[in-house]
Short mmCIF file of C-alpha atoms in Angstrom, two decimals:
data_model
loop_
_atom_site.label_atom_id
_atom_site.label_comp_id
_atom_site.label_asym_id
_atom_site.label_seq_id
_atom_site.Cartn_x
_atom_site.Cartn_y
_atom_site.Cartn_z
CA UNK A 1418 35.41 12.82 -2.68
CA UNK A 1419 31.98 11.87 -1.54
CA UNK A 1420 29.94 14.39 0.37
CA UNK A 1421 29.48 13.49 4.04
CA UNK A 1422 26.03 13.27 5.59
CA UNK A 1423 24.94 16.39 7.43
CA UNK A 1424 24.08 14.94 10.81
CA UNK A 1425 21.86 17.91 11.65
CA UNK A 1426 19.54 17.05 8.81
CA UNK A 1427 17.01 14.31 8.63
CA UNK A 1428 17.94 11.36 6.45
CA UNK A 1429 15.00 10.03 4.46
CA UNK A 1430 15.38 6.72 2.63
CA UNK A 1431 12.85 5.87 -0.06
CA UNK A 1432 11.73 2.29 -0.69
CA UNK A 1433 10.76 1.11 -4.18
CA UNK A 1434 7.03 1.08 -3.48
CA UNK A 1435 7.08 4.71 -2.31
CA UNK A 1436 8.66 5.83 -5.60
CA UNK A 1437 6.28 3.72 -7.65
CA UNK A 1438 3.31 5.20 -5.86
CA UNK A 1439 4.39 8.79 -6.45
CA UNK A 1440 7.70 9.70 -8.09
CA UNK A 1441 7.28 13.27 -6.76
CA UNK A 1442 7.81 11.94 -3.24
CA UNK A 1443 11.47 12.73 -3.89
CA UNK A 1444 10.62 16.40 -3.36
CA UNK A 1445 8.38 15.88 -0.31
CA UNK A 1446 11.12 16.26 2.34
CA UNK A 1447 12.61 19.77 2.39
CA UNK A 1448 15.92 20.37 4.16
CA UNK A 1449 16.60 16.65 4.32
CA UNK A 1450 19.08 14.16 2.96
CA UNK A 1451 16.93 12.04 0.64
CA UNK A 1452 18.50 8.69 -0.21
CA UNK A 1453 17.56 6.04 -2.72
CA UNK A 1454 19.30 2.68 -2.16
CA UNK A 1455 21.03 1.46 -5.32
CA UNK A 1456 19.05 -1.78 -5.02
CA UNK A 1457 15.91 0.21 -5.81
CA UNK A 1458 17.29 0.92 -9.29
CA UNK A 1459 17.74 -2.81 -9.83
CA UNK A 1460 14.13 -3.43 -8.83
CA UNK A 1461 12.91 -0.66 -11.15
CA UNK A 1462 14.84 -2.15 -14.07
CA UNK A 1463 13.37 -5.61 -13.42
CA UNK A 1464 9.92 -4.10 -13.18
CA UNK A 1465 10.19 -2.33 -16.51
CA UNK A 1466 11.28 -5.55 -18.20
CA UNK A 1467 9.25 -8.26 -16.53
CA UNK A 1468 6.09 -6.85 -14.93
CA UNK A 1469 2.81 -7.94 -16.50
CA UNK A 1470 1.08 -4.89 -15.02
CA UNK A 1471 1.15 -2.07 -17.57
CA UNK A 1472 0.49 0.51 -14.88
CA UNK A 1473 3.50 -0.63 -12.85
CA UNK A 1474 5.72 -0.60 -15.93
CA UNK A 1475 4.57 2.92 -16.67
CA UNK A 1476 5.25 4.05 -13.12
CA UNK A 1477 8.71 2.44 -13.21
CA UNK A 1478 9.60 4.27 -16.41
CA UNK A 1479 8.29 7.52 -14.92
CA UNK A 1480 10.57 7.20 -11.90
CA UNK A 1481 13.55 6.33 -14.10
CA UNK A 1482 12.96 9.33 -16.35
CA UNK A 1483 12.73 11.67 -13.37
CA UNK A 1484 15.93 10.34 -11.83
CA UNK A 1485 17.68 10.58 -15.20
CA UNK A 1486 16.65 14.24 -15.50
CA UNK A 1487 17.94 14.97 -11.99
CA UNK A 1488 21.21 13.16 -12.71
CA UNK A 1489 21.98 15.65 -15.49
CA UNK A 1490 22.59 18.24 -12.75
CA UNK A 1491 25.37 16.25 -11.12
CA UNK A 1492 26.36 12.85 -9.76
CA UNK A 1493 23.72 11.05 -7.72
CA UNK A 1494 26.35 9.07 -5.80
CA UNK A 1495 27.81 12.35 -4.54
CA UNK A 1496 24.52 14.12 -3.94
CA UNK A 1497 22.51 16.59 -6.01
CA UNK A 1498 20.92 19.66 -4.47
CA UNK A 1499 17.18 20.06 -5.05
CA UNK A 1500 15.16 23.25 -5.11
CA UNK A 1501 13.54 22.55 -1.72
CA UNK A 1502 16.93 22.73 0.07
CA UNK A 1503 17.21 18.97 0.23
CA UNK A 1504 19.84 16.70 -1.32
CA UNK A 1505 19.20 13.55 -3.29
CA UNK A 1506 21.74 10.73 -3.16
CA UNK A 1507 22.08 7.13 -4.22
CA UNK A 1508 23.78 4.81 -1.73
CA UNK A 1509 24.95 1.27 -2.42
CA UNK A 1510 24.91 -1.65 -0.03
CA UNK A 1511 28.41 -2.33 1.31
CA UNK A 1512 28.94 -6.06 1.99
CA UNK A 1513 32.04 -5.19 4.02
CA UNK A 1514 30.08 -3.17 6.58
CA UNK A 1515 28.10 -4.80 9.41
CA UNK A 1516 24.44 -5.60 8.90
CA UNK A 1517 21.98 -7.88 10.77
CA UNK A 1518 22.81 -11.52 10.14
CA UNK A 1519 19.09 -12.33 9.94
CA UNK A 1520 18.85 -10.40 6.66
CA UNK A 1521 19.28 -12.34 3.43
CA UNK A 1522 21.03 -9.88 1.13
CA UNK A 1523 20.11 -12.00 -1.89
CA UNK A 1524 16.62 -10.63 -1.32
CA UNK A 1525 16.14 -7.12 -2.72
CA UNK A 1526 14.00 -6.04 0.22
CA UNK A 1527 16.51 -7.30 2.76
CA UNK A 1528 19.38 -5.68 0.88
CA UNK A 1529 17.53 -2.34 0.94
CA UNK A 1530 16.95 -2.76 4.66
CA UNK A 1531 20.62 -3.69 5.19
CA UNK A 1532 21.58 -0.47 3.39
CA UNK A 1533 19.26 1.49 5.68
CA UNK A 1534 20.81 -0.21 8.70
CA UNK A 1535 24.32 0.72 7.54
CA UNK A 1536 23.31 4.35 6.96
CA UNK A 1537 21.75 4.54 10.42
CA UNK A 1538 24.85 2.97 11.99
CA UNK A 1539 27.15 5.41 10.19
CA UNK A 1540 25.03 8.37 11.29
CA UNK A 1541 24.06 7.79 14.93
CA UNK A 1542 23.22 11.47 15.53
CA UNK A 1543 20.94 11.77 12.50
CA UNK A 1544 17.23 10.99 12.39
CA UNK A 1545 17.12 8.18 9.83
CA UNK A 1546 13.71 7.24 8.45
CA UNK A 1547 12.72 4.73 5.80
CA UNK A 1548 9.59 5.60 3.85
CA UNK A 1549 7.72 2.44 2.86
CA UNK A 1550 4.33 0.79 2.90
CA UNK A 1551 5.79 -2.72 2.74
CA UNK A 1552 4.56 -4.48 5.89
CA UNK A 1553 7.49 -6.89 6.28
CA UNK A 1554 10.06 -4.14 5.76
CA UNK A 1555 8.21 -1.88 8.17
CA UNK A 1556 8.23 -4.49 10.90
CA UNK A 1557 11.83 -5.53 10.39
CA UNK A 1558 12.97 -1.90 10.43
CA UNK A 1559 11.14 -1.33 13.71
CA UNK A 1560 12.76 -4.40 15.23
CA UNK A 1561 16.16 -2.96 14.27
CA UNK A 1562 15.30 0.36 15.87
CA UNK A 1563 14.89 2.24 12.58
CA UNK A 1564 12.16 4.85 12.26
CA UNK A 1565 9.52 4.10 9.63
CA UNK A 1566 7.13 6.43 7.85
CA UNK A 1567 4.28 5.11 5.73
CA UNK A 1568 3.78 7.34 2.73
CA UNK A 1569 0.41 9.00 2.53
CA UNK A 1570 -1.66 7.72 -0.37
CA UNK A 1571 -3.43 10.83 -1.56
CA UNK A 1572 -6.83 10.10 -3.08
CA UNK A 1573 -5.69 6.79 -4.49
CA UNK A 1574 -7.09 3.28 -4.30
CA UNK A 1575 -6.98 3.47 -0.50
CA UNK A 1576 -9.34 6.46 -0.70
CA UNK A 1577 -12.32 4.25 -1.43
CA UNK A 1578 -11.28 1.61 1.07
CA UNK A 1579 -10.69 3.86 4.06
CA UNK A 1580 -13.93 5.72 3.55
CA UNK A 1581 -16.01 2.65 2.88
CA UNK A 1582 -14.75 0.93 6.00
CA UNK A 1583 -16.24 3.76 8.03
CA UNK A 1584 -19.68 3.22 6.56
CA UNK A 1585 -20.04 -0.56 6.67
CA UNK A 1586 -20.17 -3.14 9.45
CA UNK A 1587 -17.65 -5.79 8.66
CA UNK A 1588 -16.35 -8.39 11.08
CA UNK A 1589 -17.80 -9.39 14.43
CA UNK A 1590 -14.46 -8.69 16.11
CA UNK A 1591 -13.41 -5.01 16.04
CA UNK A 1592 -9.93 -4.71 14.57
CA UNK A 1593 -7.98 -2.20 16.65
CA UNK A 1594 -5.82 0.38 14.91
CA UNK A 1595 -2.46 -1.13 14.13
CA UNK A 1596 -3.53 -4.66 15.01
CA UNK A 1597 -2.48 -6.00 11.62
CA UNK A 1598 1.05 -4.79 12.28
CA UNK A 1599 1.09 -6.38 15.69
CA UNK A 1600 -0.17 -9.67 14.27
CA UNK A 1601 2.53 -9.72 11.64
CA UNK A 1602 5.12 -8.83 14.26
CA UNK A 1603 4.06 -11.73 16.44
CA UNK A 1604 4.17 -14.09 13.47
CA UNK A 1605 7.65 -12.91 12.57
CA UNK A 1606 8.86 -13.47 16.11
CA UNK A 1607 7.07 -16.76 16.72
CA UNK A 1608 8.01 -18.40 13.44
CA UNK A 1609 11.52 -17.04 13.18
CA UNK A 1610 11.22 -15.06 9.98
CA UNK A 1611 14.01 -12.82 11.20
CA UNK A 1612 15.97 -15.54 12.94
CA UNK A 1613 18.25 -14.72 15.86
CA UNK A 1614 17.57 -15.15 19.55
CA UNK A 1615 13.79 -15.05 19.94
CA UNK A 1616 13.98 -15.02 23.72
CA UNK A 1617 15.25 -11.44 23.67
CA UNK A 1618 11.98 -10.12 22.24
CA UNK A 1619 9.27 -9.36 24.78
CA UNK A 1620 5.78 -8.38 23.64
CA UNK A 1621 3.38 -6.43 25.85
CA UNK A 1622 0.58 -8.61 27.25
CA UNK A 1623 -2.12 -6.52 25.54
CA UNK A 1624 -0.51 -7.20 22.13
CA UNK A 1625 -0.46 -10.92 22.77
CA UNK A 1626 -4.09 -10.73 23.91
CA UNK A 1627 -5.13 -8.99 20.68
CA UNK A 1628 -3.27 -11.55 18.61
CA UNK A 1629 -4.93 -14.40 20.45
CA UNK A 1630 -8.35 -12.78 20.00
CA UNK A 1631 -7.67 -12.43 16.29
CA UNK A 1632 -6.71 -16.08 15.93
CA UNK A 1633 -9.68 -17.24 18.01
CA UNK A 1634 -12.09 -15.30 15.81
CA UNK A 1635 -10.53 -16.64 12.61
CA UNK A 1636 -10.58 -20.22 13.88
CA UNK A 1637 -14.21 -19.86 14.93
CA UNK A 1638 -15.21 -18.78 11.42
CA UNK A 1639 -13.24 -21.68 9.94
CA UNK A 1640 -14.78 -24.15 12.38
CA UNK A 1641 -18.29 -23.10 11.39
CA UNK A 1642 -17.42 -23.40 7.72
CA UNK A 1643 -15.98 -26.88 8.19
CA UNK A 1644 -19.32 -27.95 9.59
CA UNK A 1645 -21.30 -26.04 6.95
CA UNK A 1646 -19.26 -24.83 3.95
CA UNK A 1647 -22.35 -23.12 2.55
CA UNK A 1648 -23.00 -20.88 5.53
CA UNK A 1649 -23.31 -17.64 3.56
CA UNK A 1650 -23.24 -15.22 6.48
CA UNK A 1651 -20.12 -16.81 7.94
CA UNK A 1652 -18.40 -16.72 4.54
CA UNK A 1653 -19.17 -13.02 4.23
CA UNK A 1654 -18.03 -12.38 7.81
CA UNK A 1655 -14.75 -14.24 7.20
CA UNK A 1656 -14.20 -12.40 3.93
CA UNK A 1657 -14.74 -9.08 5.71
CA UNK A 1658 -12.45 -10.24 8.50
CA UNK A 1659 -9.63 -10.87 6.03
CA UNK A 1660 -10.44 -7.67 4.15
CA UNK A 1661 -10.16 -5.58 7.32
CA UNK A 1662 -6.85 -7.30 8.05
CA UNK A 1663 -5.57 -6.29 4.60
CA UNK A 1664 -5.26 -9.97 3.64
CA UNK A 1665 -6.89 -9.27 0.29
CA UNK A 1666 -5.94 -12.55 -1.41
CA UNK A 1667 -7.67 -14.48 1.36
CA UNK A 1668 -10.64 -12.12 1.21
CA UNK A 1669 -10.97 -12.65 -2.53
CA UNK A 1670 -11.02 -16.43 -2.14
CA UNK A 1671 -13.78 -16.26 0.47
CA UNK A 1672 -15.83 -13.59 -1.31
CA UNK A 1673 -15.84 -15.70 -4.49
CA UNK A 1674 -17.27 -18.62 -2.53
CA UNK A 1675 -19.97 -16.36 -1.12
CA UNK A 1676 -20.86 -15.04 -4.57
CA UNK A 1677 -21.32 -18.59 -5.87
CA UNK A 1678 -24.00 -19.00 -3.23
CA UNK A 1679 -25.51 -15.54 -3.71
CA UNK A 1680 -24.60 -14.13 -7.17
CA UNK A 1681 -26.84 -11.08 -6.70
CA UNK A 1682 -25.12 -9.88 -3.52
CA UNK A 1683 -23.93 -6.49 -4.72
CA UNK A 1684 -22.18 -5.50 -1.49
CA UNK A 1685 -19.95 -8.57 -1.56
CA UNK A 1686 -19.19 -8.02 -5.25
CA UNK A 1687 -18.23 -4.41 -4.48
CA UNK A 1688 -15.87 -5.51 -1.71
CA UNK A 1689 -14.45 -8.16 -4.03
CA UNK A 1690 -13.77 -5.47 -6.63
CA UNK A 1691 -11.99 -3.29 -4.08
CA UNK A 1692 -9.84 -6.23 -2.96
CA UNK A 1693 -8.88 -6.89 -6.59
CA UNK A 1694 -8.00 -3.22 -6.99
CA UNK A 1695 -5.77 -3.28 -3.90
CA UNK A 1696 -3.81 -6.12 -5.48
CA UNK A 1697 -3.55 -4.23 -8.77
CA UNK A 1698 -5.87 -6.58 -10.67
CA UNK A 1699 -7.67 -3.79 -12.49
CA UNK A 1700 -9.55 -5.81 -15.14
CA UNK A 1701 -11.28 -7.99 -12.56
CA UNK A 1702 -12.07 -4.99 -10.35
CA UNK A 1703 -13.78 -3.29 -13.30
CA UNK A 1704 -15.63 -6.46 -14.24
CA UNK A 1705 -17.07 -6.90 -10.74
CA UNK A 1706 -18.15 -3.28 -10.40
CA UNK A 1707 -19.85 -3.38 -13.78
CA UNK A 1708 -21.70 -6.53 -12.69
CA UNK A 1709 -22.86 -4.73 -9.56
CA UNK A 1710 -24.21 -1.81 -11.57
CA UNK A 1711 -25.91 -4.18 -14.00
CA UNK A 1712 -27.67 -5.88 -11.09
CA UNK A 1713 -28.39 -2.62 -9.27
CA UNK A 1714 -27.94 0.56 -11.36
CA UNK A 1715 -28.51 2.64 -8.22
CA UNK A 1716 -25.70 1.12 -6.16
CA UNK A 1717 -23.99 4.39 -5.21
CA UNK A 1718 -20.80 2.91 -3.72
CA UNK A 1719 -20.23 0.83 -6.84
CA UNK A 1720 -20.44 3.96 -8.98
CA UNK A 1721 -18.03 5.82 -6.73
CA UNK A 1722 -15.51 2.99 -6.67
CA UNK A 1723 -15.85 2.47 -10.39
CA UNK A 1724 -14.85 6.11 -10.71
CA UNK A 1725 -11.76 5.49 -8.59
CA UNK A 1726 -10.77 2.40 -10.59
CA UNK A 1727 -11.30 4.08 -13.96
CA UNK A 1728 -9.28 7.09 -12.87
CA UNK A 1729 -6.44 5.50 -10.95
CA UNK A 1730 -6.36 2.15 -12.69
CA UNK A 1731 -7.07 3.10 -16.31
CA UNK A 1732 -6.53 6.87 -16.45
CA UNK A 1733 -10.02 7.12 -17.97
CA UNK A 1734 -10.85 10.62 -16.79
CA UNK A 1735 -14.10 10.99 -18.72
CA UNK A 1736 -15.38 7.63 -17.49
CA UNK A 1737 -14.39 8.43 -13.91
CA UNK A 1738 -16.07 11.83 -14.12
CA UNK A 1739 -19.32 10.18 -15.23
CA UNK A 1740 -19.24 7.73 -12.31
CA UNK A 1741 -18.52 10.37 -9.66
CA UNK A 1742 -21.40 12.47 -11.00
CA UNK A 1743 -23.64 9.42 -10.86
CA UNK A 1744 -22.71 8.85 -7.24
CA UNK A 1745 -23.59 12.45 -6.39
CA UNK A 1746 -26.88 12.09 -8.24
CA UNK A 1747 -27.75 9.03 -6.15
CA UNK A 1748 -26.38 10.28 -2.83
CA UNK A 1749 -25.91 14.07 -2.94
CA UNK A 1750 -25.33 14.13 0.83
CA UNK A 1751 -23.72 10.72 1.14
CA UNK A 1752 -20.59 9.89 3.12
CA UNK A 1753 -18.50 10.03 -0.04
CA UNK A 1754 -20.09 13.15 -1.55
CA UNK A 1755 -17.27 15.45 -0.45
CA UNK A 1756 -14.66 13.07 -1.85
CA UNK A 1757 -16.59 12.74 -5.12
CA UNK A 1758 -16.79 16.52 -5.49
CA UNK A 1759 -13.08 16.86 -4.75
CA UNK A 1760 -12.28 14.21 -7.36
CA UNK A 1761 -14.41 15.97 -9.95
CA UNK A 1762 -12.52 19.21 -9.38
CA UNK A 1763 -9.19 17.44 -9.82
CA UNK A 1764 -10.34 15.68 -12.98
CA UNK A 1765 -11.66 18.96 -14.38
CA UNK A 1766 -8.27 20.60 -13.74
CA UNK A 1767 -6.41 17.73 -15.40
CA UNK A 1768 -8.66 17.81 -18.48
CA UNK A 1769 -8.26 21.57 -18.72
CA UNK A 1770 -4.47 21.28 -18.58
CA UNK A 1771 -4.53 18.62 -21.29
CA UNK A 1772 -6.50 20.89 -23.60
CA UNK A 1773 -4.19 23.85 -23.11
#
């Protein structure tokens, strides 16, 4: 007999990307019912077999090994108690239970979300939360009234991005916190990604105003570039605009055009490298950062970000250590000095553990 959900506990549902980011996230929710949709296992299996990214394949295998070890203590479908007073379970999508008709269950993401919806419906008194950083899933879950938590990316590739954004002027239009989510929400509603009766959804006027301002700014950049495709400053501004909106593929396309006009622009090359890194294109991120350092050996941010890429993208601890030290040599009191020192301590601890 399957164990019933404890309605007094929080129910935490982990999306595939949360597990791939950090398999230990399973243990991050004490005294909770931690659930992994069965569809996640399917995605992990596909990833291990078909992904061209070695890092993703490695992460997929790591998650699978951890779950296999846990499964030796009992049956995941019935629930296995963890040391932090939580329970880990695997729950399958039930096609016989209700789920939003706008979801296409042939899509893995939608099937995961349908599973979350069914769990929330079956447990109306519980606090059901899906942990994900997938923008579309986040927005759809919110539209269905499901609580969403974005997992915290500890000192990872976002580390360099979030800190760098505080130190550089990017677009002419300030991007308000959460604006990207609002924009995507408006697009989903306006273009019927979710389907259903659109007239039932009402957006606050300030959200619509922000969306309109965003589109006006983008169209203004594009208008200028239609008149003068070689306007370097506008290209950079548009690239930064897309970068700040987390539209990294668009940013990459624009940055590359800017670099053709100004190959020695080290700041643009650094931003291009970070955009590549955010999309998991490690080789190109490394290539761009090395070009920056070749042009300007004293480009502190390039050294810092090269350290991040070598560490998180290639597991090259010695190389990363060298780059973080170089950053501190160039900017001992810089905005990233504290982060560089923290990274060096972590790398030192890892190297020490490897030798023991």
